XYZ file of C-alpha atoms in Angstrom:
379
model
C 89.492 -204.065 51.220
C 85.824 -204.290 50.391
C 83.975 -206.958 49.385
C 81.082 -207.004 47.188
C 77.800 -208.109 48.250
C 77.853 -211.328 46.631
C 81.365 -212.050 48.564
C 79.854 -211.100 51.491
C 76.827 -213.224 51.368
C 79.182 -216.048 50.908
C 80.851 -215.460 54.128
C 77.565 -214.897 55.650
C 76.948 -218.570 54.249
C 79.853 -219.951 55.568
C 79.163 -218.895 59.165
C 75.643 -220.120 58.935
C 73.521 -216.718 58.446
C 70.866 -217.453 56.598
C 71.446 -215.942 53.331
C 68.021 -216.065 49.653
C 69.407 -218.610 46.765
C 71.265 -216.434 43.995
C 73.298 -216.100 41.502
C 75.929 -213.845 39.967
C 76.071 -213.030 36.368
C 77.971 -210.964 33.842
C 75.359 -211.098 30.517
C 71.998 -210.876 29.981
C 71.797 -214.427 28.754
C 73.078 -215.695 31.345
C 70.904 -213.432 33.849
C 67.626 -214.769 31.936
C 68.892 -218.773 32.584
C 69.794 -217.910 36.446
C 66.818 -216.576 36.571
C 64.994 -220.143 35.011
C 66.951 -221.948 37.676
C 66.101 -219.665 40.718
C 62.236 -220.002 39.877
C 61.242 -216.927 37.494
C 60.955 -214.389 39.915
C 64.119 -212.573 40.803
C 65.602 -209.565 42.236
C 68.343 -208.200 39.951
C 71.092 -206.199 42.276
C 73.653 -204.186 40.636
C 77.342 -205.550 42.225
C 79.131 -202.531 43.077
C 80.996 -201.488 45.957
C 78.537 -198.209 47.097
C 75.397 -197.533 48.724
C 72.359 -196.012 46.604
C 71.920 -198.941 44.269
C 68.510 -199.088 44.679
C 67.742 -194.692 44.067
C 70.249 -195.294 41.438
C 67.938 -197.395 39.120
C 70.292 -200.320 40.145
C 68.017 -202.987 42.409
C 64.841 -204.244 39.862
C 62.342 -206.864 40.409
C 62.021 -208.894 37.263
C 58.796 -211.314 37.510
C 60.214 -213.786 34.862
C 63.652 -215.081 33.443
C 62.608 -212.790 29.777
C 62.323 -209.354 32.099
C 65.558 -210.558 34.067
C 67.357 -210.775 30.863
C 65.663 -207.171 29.971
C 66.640 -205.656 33.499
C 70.308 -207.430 33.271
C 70.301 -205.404 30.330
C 69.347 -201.980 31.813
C 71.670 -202.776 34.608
C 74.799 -203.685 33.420
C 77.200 -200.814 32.076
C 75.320 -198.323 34.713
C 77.178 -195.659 36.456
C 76.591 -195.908 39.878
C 78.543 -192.778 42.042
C 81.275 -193.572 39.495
C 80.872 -197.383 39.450
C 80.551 -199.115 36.440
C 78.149 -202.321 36.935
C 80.024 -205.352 35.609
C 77.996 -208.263 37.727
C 74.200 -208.429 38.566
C 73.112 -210.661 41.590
C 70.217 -212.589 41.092
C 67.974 -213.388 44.382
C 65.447 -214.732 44.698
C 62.668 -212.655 46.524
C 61.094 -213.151 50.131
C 57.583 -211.615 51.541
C 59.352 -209.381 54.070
C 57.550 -209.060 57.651
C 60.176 -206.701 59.061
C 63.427 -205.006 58.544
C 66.449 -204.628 60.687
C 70.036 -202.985 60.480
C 72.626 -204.645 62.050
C 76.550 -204.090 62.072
C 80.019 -204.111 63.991
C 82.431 -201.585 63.411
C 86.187 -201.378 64.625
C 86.172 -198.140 66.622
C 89.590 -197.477 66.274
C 89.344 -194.204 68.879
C 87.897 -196.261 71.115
C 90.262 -199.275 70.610
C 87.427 -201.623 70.403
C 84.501 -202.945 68.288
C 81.031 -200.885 68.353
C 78.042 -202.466 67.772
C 74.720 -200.429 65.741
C 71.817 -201.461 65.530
C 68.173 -200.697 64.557
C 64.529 -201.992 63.797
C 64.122 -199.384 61.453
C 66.205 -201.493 58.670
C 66.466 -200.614 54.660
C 67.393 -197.396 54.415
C 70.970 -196.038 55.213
C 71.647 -195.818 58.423
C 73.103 -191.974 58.301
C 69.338 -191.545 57.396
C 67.650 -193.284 60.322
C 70.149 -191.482 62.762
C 69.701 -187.888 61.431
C 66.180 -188.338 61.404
C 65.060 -190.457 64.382
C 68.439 -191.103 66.366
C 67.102 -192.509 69.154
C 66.056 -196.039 67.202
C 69.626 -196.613 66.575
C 71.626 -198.474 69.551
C 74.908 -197.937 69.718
C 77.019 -200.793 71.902
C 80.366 -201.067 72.902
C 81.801 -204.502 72.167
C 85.230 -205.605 74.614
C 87.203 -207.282 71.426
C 88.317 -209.313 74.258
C 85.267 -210.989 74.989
C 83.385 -210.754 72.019
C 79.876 -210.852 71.199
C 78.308 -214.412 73.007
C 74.454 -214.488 73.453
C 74.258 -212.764 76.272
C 76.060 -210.000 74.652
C 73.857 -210.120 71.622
C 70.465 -210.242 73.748
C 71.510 -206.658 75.365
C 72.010 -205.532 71.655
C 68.947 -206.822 70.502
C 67.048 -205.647 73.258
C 69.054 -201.593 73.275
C 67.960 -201.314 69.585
C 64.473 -203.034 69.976
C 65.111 -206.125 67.801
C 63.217 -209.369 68.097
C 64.825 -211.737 70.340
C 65.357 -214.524 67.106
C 67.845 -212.012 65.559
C 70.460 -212.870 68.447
C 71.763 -216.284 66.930
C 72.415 -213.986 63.928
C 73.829 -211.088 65.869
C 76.545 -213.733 67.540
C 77.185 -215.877 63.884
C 78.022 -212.090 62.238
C 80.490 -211.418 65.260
C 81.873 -214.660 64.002
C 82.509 -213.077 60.505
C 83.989 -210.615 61.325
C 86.574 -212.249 63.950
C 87.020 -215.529 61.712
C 87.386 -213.411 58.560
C 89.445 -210.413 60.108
C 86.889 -207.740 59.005
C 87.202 -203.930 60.403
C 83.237 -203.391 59.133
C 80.200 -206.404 58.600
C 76.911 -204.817 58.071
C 73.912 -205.952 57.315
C 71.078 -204.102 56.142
C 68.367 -205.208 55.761
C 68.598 -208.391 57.924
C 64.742 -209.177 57.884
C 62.147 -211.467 59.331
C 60.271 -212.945 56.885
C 56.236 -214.016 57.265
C 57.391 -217.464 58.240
C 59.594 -216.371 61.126
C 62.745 -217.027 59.449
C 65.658 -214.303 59.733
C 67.977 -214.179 56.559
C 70.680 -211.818 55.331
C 69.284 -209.667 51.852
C 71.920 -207.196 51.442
C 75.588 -207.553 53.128
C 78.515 -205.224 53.430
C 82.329 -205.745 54.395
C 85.849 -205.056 54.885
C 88.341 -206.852 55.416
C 91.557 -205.588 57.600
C 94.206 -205.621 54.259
C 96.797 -206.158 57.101
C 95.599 -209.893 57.762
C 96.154 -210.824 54.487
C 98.544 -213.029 54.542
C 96.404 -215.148 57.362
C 94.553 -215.512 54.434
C 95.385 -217.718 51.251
C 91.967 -217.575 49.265
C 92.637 -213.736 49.291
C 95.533 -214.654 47.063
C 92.769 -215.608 44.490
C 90.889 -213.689 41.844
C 91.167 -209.950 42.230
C 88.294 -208.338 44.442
C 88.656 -205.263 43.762
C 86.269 -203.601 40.760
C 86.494 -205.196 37.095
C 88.066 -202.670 34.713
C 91.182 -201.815 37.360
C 94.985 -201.434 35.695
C 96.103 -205.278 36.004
C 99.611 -202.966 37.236
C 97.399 -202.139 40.238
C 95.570 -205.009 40.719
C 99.068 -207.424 40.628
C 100.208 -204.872 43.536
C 97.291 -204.834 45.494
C 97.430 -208.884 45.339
C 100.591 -208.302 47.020
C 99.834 -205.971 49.593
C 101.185 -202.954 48.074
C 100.122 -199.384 48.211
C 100.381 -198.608 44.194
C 98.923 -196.294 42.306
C 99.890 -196.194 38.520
C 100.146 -192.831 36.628
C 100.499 -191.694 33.140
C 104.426 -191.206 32.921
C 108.171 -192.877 32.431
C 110.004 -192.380 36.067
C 109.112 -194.897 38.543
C 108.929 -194.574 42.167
C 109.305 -196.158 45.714
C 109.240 -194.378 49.081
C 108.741 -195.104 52.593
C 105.771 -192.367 53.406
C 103.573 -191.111 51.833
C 104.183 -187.344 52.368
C 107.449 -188.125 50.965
C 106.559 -190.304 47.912
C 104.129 -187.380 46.954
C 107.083 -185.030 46.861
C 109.120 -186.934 45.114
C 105.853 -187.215 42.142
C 106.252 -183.176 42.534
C 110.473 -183.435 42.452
C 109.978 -185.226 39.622
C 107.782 -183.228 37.635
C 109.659 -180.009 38.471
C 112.952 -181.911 36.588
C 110.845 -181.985 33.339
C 109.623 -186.033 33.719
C 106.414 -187.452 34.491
C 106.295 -189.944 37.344
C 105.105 -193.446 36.095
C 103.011 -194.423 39.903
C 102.646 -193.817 43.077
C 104.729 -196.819 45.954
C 104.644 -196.626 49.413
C 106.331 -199.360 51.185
C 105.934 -197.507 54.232
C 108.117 -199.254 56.952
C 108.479 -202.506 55.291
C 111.623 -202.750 53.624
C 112.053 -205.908 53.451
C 113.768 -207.778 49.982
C 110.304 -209.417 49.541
C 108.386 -205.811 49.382
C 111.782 -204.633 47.359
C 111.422 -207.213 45.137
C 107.603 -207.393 44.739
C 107.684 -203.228 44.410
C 110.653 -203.500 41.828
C 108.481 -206.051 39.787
C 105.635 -204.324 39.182
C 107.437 -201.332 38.120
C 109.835 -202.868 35.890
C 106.347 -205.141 34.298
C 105.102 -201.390 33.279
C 106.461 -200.483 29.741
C 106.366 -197.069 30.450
C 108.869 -196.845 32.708
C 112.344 -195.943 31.534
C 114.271 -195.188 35.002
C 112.964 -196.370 38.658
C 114.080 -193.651 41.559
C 114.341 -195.569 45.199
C 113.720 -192.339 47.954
C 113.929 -193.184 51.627
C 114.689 -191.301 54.108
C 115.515 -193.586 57.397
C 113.541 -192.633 60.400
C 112.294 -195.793 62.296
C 113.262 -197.255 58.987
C 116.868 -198.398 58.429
C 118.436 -197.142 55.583
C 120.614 -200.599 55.883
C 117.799 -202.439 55.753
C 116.443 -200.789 52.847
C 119.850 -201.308 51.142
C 119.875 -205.047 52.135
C 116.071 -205.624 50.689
C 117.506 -203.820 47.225
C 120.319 -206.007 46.819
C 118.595 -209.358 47.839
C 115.542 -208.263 45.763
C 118.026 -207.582 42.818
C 118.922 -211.767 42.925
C 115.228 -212.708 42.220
C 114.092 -209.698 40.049
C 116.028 -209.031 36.663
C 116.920 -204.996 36.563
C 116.493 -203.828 32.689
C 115.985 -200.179 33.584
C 117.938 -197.546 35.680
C 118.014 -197.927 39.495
C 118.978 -194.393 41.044
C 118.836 -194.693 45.364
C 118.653 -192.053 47.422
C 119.224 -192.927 51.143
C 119.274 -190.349 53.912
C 118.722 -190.663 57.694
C 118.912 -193.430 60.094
C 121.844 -195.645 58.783
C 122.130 -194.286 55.666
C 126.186 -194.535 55.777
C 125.847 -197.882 56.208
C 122.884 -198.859 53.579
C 125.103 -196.502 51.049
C 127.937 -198.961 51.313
C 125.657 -201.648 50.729
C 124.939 -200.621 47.729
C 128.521 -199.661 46.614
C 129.704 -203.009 47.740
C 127.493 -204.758 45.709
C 128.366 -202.581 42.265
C 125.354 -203.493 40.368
C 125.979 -201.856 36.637
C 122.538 -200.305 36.412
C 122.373 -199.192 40.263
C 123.362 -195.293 40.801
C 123.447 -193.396 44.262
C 122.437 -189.781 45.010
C 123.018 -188.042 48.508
C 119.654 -185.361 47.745
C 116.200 -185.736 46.567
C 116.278 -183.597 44.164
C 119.901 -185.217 42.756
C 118.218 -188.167 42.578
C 115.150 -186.975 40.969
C 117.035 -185.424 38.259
C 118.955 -188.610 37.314
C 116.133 -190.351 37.487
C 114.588 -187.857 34.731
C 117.482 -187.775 32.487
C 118.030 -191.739 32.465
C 114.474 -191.365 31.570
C 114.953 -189.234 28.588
C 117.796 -191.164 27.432
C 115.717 -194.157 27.631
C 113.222 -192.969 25.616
């Protein structure tokens, strides 16, 4: 789950990296009074989550609050690798003596954290490594010690940083331990011409699977502005949904197999209304969370339930359906299709609990075609 720069900043705050005064803004208007309040002379930053703002026409130095509200302007609305700029960040600007990049990355091959570095900040990293790739340090980081100062001085001193970047190097190992992150980059991290080391320009991502370690993640919607509210109320809850353009509904544990059943379905003559994964989690809260944000979608006219029990108990799934069917109301079909580990057992579940609008099938494609024609008839 990525974070825009402004959200990362804010962490970077929180665990004491020094970080220039902004703002974030939505208008022009309110750009050009940010601006007033921040001293005249801002940097306006596109808020997307990408790299190549700045080639892309999307990081401008305005020298007073009447050419902020002019760049806001210019900004906002850009395309940006298929981005579309809703926010601007307002900074204000620092005379830069050097720049440095900085990061920690989980290294999942590796089963640990790895730590890059360079002085040869600003530009992408990719860039500085193709072209000179011995300035950029590469350092393994034991998750189960962590980054303390002595780790952080044999960082600075493998990618040839100044020894006042380590108190920044250990605070950004804080972020992304405190925060459960998977990536926290900074670039540049800069010394400015009166020795002090801030943060301009942050990236991260957070581990989705910590969420619920979480609460303020429960809050307003970080993913980009403009994003089906269908998608963005499942991806508050955890889910792996992706909404599409039809009337069948779907949940499936894999993704291999929910894509097949998309294909099933569109092979019976119906279009399939999204894309569910609930993966191994079967539980009645992911039933009942999945069920609700299908049955919120007007489109839908039938909801098809395909799992196929491998680590996965089919009983399981069958006990999440019916305890999710006491908090979520059904209004449209329900057609299950269990197969595999326990299915016997999940099938009389189901049976046993005889809801009217709940139908079995024993195949995929069975199911897929009831699904379509309780579709049609819904229509």
């Amino acid at each position: 789950m990525d974070l825009y720069e402004y959200e990362a900043r804010e962490l970077f705050k929180n665990h004491g990296i020094a970080v220039p005064d902004a703002a974030v803004v939505t208008s022009p208007r309110e750009a050009r009074a940010a601006a007033g309040s921040l001293g005249g002379r801002v940097v306006v930053k596109a808020q997307v989550k990408t790299g190549g703002r700045g080639r892309a026409g999307g990081v401008k130095l305005a020298a007073t609050p009447a050419a902020a509200e002019l760049t806001a302007r210019q900004i906002l609305g850009m395309d940006i690798k298929g981005h579309v700029v809703r926010k601007v960040m307002l900074a204000q600007p620092v005379r830069i003596e050097a720049e440095f990049y900085v990061s920690y990355v989980l290294d999942r091959a590796a089963g640990a954290f790895l730590a890059i570095a360079s002085a040869e900040g600003g530009m992408e990293v990719e860039e500085i490594a193709a072209s000179r790739p011995e300035s950029v340090a590469r350092v393994p980081v034991d998750p189960r010690c962590g980054v303390d100062e002595a780790k952080a001085a044999e960082i600075a001193r493998a990618a040839r940083l100044p020894p006042e970047t380590v108190p920044a190097l250990v605070r950004l190992w804080h972020v992304l331990v405190e925060e459960d992150a998977v990536l926290v980059e900074v670039n540049p991290l800069v010394r400015t011409s009166t020795g002090e080391i801030l943060a301009l320009d942050g990236k991260v991502t957070l581990d989705a699977n910590a969420r619920f370690r979480h609460a303020r993640w429960e809050g307003p919607d970080v993913t980009e502005p403009g994003v089906d509210p269908l998608e963005a109320a499942a991806n508050a809850k955890g889910l792996t949904y992706v909404k599409l353009d039809g009337e069948v509904g779907v949940i499936g544990n894999g993704a291999g197999l929910v894509m097949s059943t998309l294909d099933v379905i569109a092979a019976c003559g119906a279009r399939p209304a999204n894309f569910l994964d609930i993966g191994g989690g079967a539980s009645a809260r992911v039933m009942a969370d999945g069920l609700g944000v299908i049955l919120s979608d007007p489109a839908v006219k039938s909801v098809l339930v395909n799992v196929f029990g491998g680590i996965t108990s089919c009983g399981a799934v069958a006990d999440g359906i019916v305890q999710a069917l006491e908090s979520v109301q059904l209004t449209k079909p329900l057609v299950v299709r269990l197969d595999g580990n326990d299915a016997a057992r999940g099938r009389a579940i189901l049976a046993g609990r005889a809801h009217p609008l709940v139908q079995q099938a024993t195949s995929m494609d069975g199911a897929a075609r009831r699904a379509a024609r309780l579709a049609r008839q819904g229509v």
